[in-house]
């Protein structure tokens, strides 16, 4: 796939666009010498890249990938953390949180392409995405209690929303690693593909998603996210508000016209 543009955020994060996928952005974790361990600098770069993507109305889908052959991301940079004083850790916490919430709060659909190790904060970055595509080499888990902390990038909240409270508790408390097949069975990942095909399949999915209305996609994501955990009546009110935000949009008018004229929509994006 030919790269048509590339924007680097700091040393360790790249956003790429590809020929034939005008509305898909690839957000690349690019710290291969450390298996994408999230240092303070890398966390800052992830947040900055997400800020830019969130403001880009041309992006209809984002795919989170890794440049390392054997890992998606191994989590927090524990070598860096080992040098921290308590005061350093307190100061670094908002920067770390901003990286995870940056991915979580992207307004368009986000797909994680996972291969190899996705552990701790690495798996939390994937959990912050809407869909996780994993290949057969994937190994995921939240091992934080084994080093005296807890998942702090959203794991204790996002994992039970995927797999239920009891299953999430077992995985967090045991700190165990889960290989690809079991991860798919448990719902820790959504699609399982052949080894080496996670990025290709995730980008293809991103392309299919990006063919749809950008207004509709963002509103649907907002309704899905805001409705989680609400009772049915409250959730339906969230859905109705999202529907009203798109019902009188240019995208809605174009979508109905294109359907009746038997042509592809040319989305105005508003």
Short mmCIF file of N, CA and C in Angstrom, two decimals, residues 19 28 88 99 102 112 126 132 141 170 185 206 219:
data_model
loop_
_atom_site.label_atom_id
_atom_site.label_comp_id
_atom_site.label_asym_id
_atom_site.label_seq_id
_atom_site.Cartn_x
_atom_site.Cartn_y
_atom_site.Cartn_z
N UNK A 19 -2.60 5.69 -0.59
CA UNK A 19 -3.25 5.80 -1.89
C UNK A 19 -4.48 4.90 -1.94
N UNK A 28 0.57 5.06 13.70
CA UNK A 28 1.60 4.03 13.86
C UNK A 28 2.39 4.25 15.15
N UNK A 88 8.04 12.30 40.46
CA UNK A 88 8.10 12.14 39.01
C UNK A 88 6.86 11.40 38.51
N UNK A 99 -2.61 10.04 26.72
CA UNK A 99 -2.38 9.15 25.59
C UNK A 99 -3.54 8.18 25.42
N UNK A 102 -6.75 9.98 24.66
CA UNK A 102 -6.67 10.50 23.30
C UNK A 102 -7.20 9.50 22.29
N UNK A 112 -7.88 -1.32 16.01
CA UNK A 112 -6.54 -1.71 16.40
C UNK A 112 -6.11 -2.93 15.58
N UNK A 126 -5.32 -0.86 22.72
CA UNK A 126 -6.23 -1.61 21.84
C UNK A 126 -7.66 -1.58 22.36
N UNK A 132 -10.99 -4.56 17.52
CA UNK A 132 -9.63 -5.09 17.57
C UNK A 132 -9.50 -6.25 16.59
N UNK A 141 -2.98 -9.19 27.41
CA UNK A 141 -3.17 -9.35 28.85
C UNK A 141 -2.93 -8.05 29.60
N UNK A 170 -11.04 -12.06 36.66
CA UNK A 170 -10.11 -13.20 36.57
C UNK A 170 -8.86 -12.82 35.80
N UNK A 185 -12.03 -16.27 21.56
CA UNK A 185 -13.14 -16.96 22.21
C UNK A 185 -13.72 -16.15 23.36
N UNK A 206 -11.04 -0.51 7.73
CA UNK A 206 -11.11 0.94 7.80
C UNK A 206 -11.63 1.55 6.51
N UNK A 219 -21.72 10.23 14.72
CA UNK A 219 -22.91 10.22 15.57
C UNK A 219 -23.18 8.82 16.11
#
